[in-house]
GROMACS .gro file of C-alpha atoms in nm:
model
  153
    1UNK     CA    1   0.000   0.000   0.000
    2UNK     CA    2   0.140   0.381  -0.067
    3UNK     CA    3   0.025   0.743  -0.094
    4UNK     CA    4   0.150   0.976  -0.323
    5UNK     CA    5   0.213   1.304  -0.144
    6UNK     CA    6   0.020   1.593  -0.261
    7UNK     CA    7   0.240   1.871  -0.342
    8UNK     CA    8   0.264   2.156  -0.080
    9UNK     CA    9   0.171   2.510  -0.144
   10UNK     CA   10   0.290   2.872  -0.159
   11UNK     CA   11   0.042   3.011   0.032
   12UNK     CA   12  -0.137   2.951   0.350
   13UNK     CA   13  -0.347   2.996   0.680
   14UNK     CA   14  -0.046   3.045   1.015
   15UNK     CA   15   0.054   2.774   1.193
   16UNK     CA   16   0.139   2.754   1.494
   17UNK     CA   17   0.522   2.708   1.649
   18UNK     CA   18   0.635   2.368   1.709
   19UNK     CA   19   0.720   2.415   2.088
   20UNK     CA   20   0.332   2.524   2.121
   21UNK     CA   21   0.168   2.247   1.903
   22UNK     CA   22   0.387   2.026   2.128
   23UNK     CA   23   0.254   2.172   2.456
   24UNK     CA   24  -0.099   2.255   2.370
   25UNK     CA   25  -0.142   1.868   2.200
   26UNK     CA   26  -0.147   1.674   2.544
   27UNK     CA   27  -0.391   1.909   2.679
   28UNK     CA   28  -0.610   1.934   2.357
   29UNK     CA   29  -0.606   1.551   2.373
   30UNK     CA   30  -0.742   1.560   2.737
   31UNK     CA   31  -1.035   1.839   2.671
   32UNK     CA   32  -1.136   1.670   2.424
   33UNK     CA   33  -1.156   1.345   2.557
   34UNK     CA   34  -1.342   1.518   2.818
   35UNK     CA   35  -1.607   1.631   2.614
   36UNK     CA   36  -1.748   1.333   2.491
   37UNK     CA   37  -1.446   1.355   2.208
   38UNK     CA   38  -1.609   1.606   2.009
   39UNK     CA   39  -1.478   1.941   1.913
   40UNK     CA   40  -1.722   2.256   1.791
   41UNK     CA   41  -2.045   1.952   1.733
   42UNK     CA   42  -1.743   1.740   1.504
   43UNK     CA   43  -1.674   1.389   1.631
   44UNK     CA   44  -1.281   1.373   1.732
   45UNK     CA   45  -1.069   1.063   1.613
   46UNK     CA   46  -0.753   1.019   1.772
   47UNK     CA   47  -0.509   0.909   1.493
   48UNK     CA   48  -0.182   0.729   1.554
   49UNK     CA   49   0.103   0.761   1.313
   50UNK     CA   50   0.450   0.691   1.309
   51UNK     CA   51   0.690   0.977   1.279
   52UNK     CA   52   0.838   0.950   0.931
   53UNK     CA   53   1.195   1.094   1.061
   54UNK     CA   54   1.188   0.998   1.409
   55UNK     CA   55   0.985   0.611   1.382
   56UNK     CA   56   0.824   0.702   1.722
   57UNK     CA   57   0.438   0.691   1.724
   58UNK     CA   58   0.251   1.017   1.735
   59UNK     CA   59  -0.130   1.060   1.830
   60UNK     CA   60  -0.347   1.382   1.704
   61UNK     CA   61  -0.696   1.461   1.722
   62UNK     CA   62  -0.843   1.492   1.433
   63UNK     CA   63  -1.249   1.572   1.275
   64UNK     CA   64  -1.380   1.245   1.175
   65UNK     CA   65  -1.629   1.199   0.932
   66UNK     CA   66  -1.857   0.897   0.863
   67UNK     CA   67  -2.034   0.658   1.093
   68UNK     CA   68  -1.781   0.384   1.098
   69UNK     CA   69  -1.993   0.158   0.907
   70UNK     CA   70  -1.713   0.197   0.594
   71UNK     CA   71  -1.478   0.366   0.825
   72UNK     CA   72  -1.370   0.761   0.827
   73UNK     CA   73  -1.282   1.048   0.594
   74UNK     CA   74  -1.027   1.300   0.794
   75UNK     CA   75  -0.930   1.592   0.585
   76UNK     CA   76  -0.523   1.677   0.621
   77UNK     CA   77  -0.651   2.069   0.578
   78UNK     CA   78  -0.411   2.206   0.914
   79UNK     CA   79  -0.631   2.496   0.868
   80UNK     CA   80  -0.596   2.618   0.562
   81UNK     CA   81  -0.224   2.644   0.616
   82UNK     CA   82   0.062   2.591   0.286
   83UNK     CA   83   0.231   2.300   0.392
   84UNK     CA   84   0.064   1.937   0.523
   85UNK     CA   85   0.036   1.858   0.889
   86UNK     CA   86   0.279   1.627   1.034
   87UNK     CA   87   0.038   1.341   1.060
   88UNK     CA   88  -0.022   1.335   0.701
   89UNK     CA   89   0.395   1.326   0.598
   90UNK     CA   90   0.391   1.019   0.863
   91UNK     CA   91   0.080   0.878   0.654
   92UNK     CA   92   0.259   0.868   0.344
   93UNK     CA   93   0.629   0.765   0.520
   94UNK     CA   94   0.415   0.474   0.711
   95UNK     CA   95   0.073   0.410   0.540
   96UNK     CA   96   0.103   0.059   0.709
   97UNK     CA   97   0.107   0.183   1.063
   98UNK     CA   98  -0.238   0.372   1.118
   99UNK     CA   99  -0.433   0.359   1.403
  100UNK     CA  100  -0.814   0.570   1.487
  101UNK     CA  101  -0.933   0.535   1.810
  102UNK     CA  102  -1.314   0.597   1.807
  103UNK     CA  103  -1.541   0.580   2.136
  104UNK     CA  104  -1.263   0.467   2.272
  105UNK     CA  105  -1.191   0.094   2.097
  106UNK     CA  106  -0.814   0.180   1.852
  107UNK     CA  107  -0.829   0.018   1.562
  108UNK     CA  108  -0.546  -0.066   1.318
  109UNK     CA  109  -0.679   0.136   0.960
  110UNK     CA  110  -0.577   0.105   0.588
  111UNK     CA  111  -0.554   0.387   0.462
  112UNK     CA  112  -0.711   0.530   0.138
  113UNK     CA  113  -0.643   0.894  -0.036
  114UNK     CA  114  -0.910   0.945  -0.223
  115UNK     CA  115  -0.928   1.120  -0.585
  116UNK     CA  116  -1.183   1.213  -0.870
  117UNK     CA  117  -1.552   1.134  -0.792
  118UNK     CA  118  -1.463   0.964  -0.492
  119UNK     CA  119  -1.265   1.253  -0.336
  120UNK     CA  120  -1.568   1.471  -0.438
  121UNK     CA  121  -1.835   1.295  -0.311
  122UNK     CA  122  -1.646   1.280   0.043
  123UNK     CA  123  -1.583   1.650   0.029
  124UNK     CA  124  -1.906   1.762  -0.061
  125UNK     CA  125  -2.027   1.551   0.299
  126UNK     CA  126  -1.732   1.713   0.507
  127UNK     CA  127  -1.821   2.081   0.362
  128UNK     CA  128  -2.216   1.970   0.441
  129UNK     CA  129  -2.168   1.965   0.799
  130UNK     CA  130  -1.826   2.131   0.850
  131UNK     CA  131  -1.891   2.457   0.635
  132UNK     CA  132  -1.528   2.572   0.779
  133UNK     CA  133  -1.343   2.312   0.593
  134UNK     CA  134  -1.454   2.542   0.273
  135UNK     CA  135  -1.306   2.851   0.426
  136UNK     CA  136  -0.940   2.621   0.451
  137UNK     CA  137  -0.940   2.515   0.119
  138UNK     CA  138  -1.005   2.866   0.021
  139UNK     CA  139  -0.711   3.024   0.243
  140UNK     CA  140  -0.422   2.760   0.054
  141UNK     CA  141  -0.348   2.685  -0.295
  142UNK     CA  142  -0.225   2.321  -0.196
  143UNK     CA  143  -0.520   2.055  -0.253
  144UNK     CA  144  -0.628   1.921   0.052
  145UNK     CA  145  -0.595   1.537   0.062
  146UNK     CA  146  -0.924   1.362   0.205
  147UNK     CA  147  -0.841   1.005   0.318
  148UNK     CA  148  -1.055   0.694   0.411
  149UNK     CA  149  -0.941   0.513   0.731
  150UNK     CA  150  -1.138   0.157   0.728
  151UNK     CA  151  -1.058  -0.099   0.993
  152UNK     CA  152  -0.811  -0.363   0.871
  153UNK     CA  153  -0.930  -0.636   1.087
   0.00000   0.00000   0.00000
């Protein structure tokens, strides 16, 4: 299985420093956790990589998409920012070593990037009920890669 990375782009949404993404992520991790893992009425998936420099495993909290049934779409947007987030760079380094936790069971994922009529049928359900998703592919001129996550078991 492989992904071809989507090229990067020239312009972009901020992103935060490093040191801060580093700091705030535990935290962000807890809250939402706390909150029934949801974020602003989006269901959270925590997604495990593994780093695609340093081979250490890295969780993030991503919006999840999809009822599970067929798996997840999650959206590598980073806000609207010019370059990919890390997660997505470990993705395509490691597309073999996925994880999602959902309500909290983990599951091991495959991992799909989706293009053409696929990739636009997926979008046009993540811009249906996450209308800011628009406004990030609006702020970069990189395409936003939409990926399936489907339990491997």
């Amino acid at each position: 299985m492989s992904i071809a990375k989507l090229p990067g782009g020239t312009r972009g949404g901020r992103t935060p420093p490093a040191w801060l993404v580093k700091l705030m992520l535990p935290l962000a991790i807890r809250w939402h956790r706390r909150s029934g893992d949801q974020f602003k009425g989006l269901g959270v998936l925590y997604l495990t990589t593994v780093g695609a420099r340093s081979g250490e495993q890295r969780t993030h909290p991503v919006a999840r998409f999809g009822d599970g049934e067929d798996g997840w779409v999650v959206v590598a947007s980073y806000g609207g920012a010019a370059k990919h987030p890390g997660w997505y760079h470990n993705i395509v380094a490691h597309p073999d070593q996925v994880w999602a936790e959902v309500d909290g069971v983990k599951h091991r994922v495959r991992v799909e990037q989706l293009e053409g009529e696929a990739r636009r049928h997926a979008w046009a359900r993540v811009v249906a009920r996450a209308p800011v998703f628009h406004g990030y592919a609006g702020k970069t001129d990189r395409p936003l890669p939409v990926l399936q996550l489907r339990p491997a078991g």
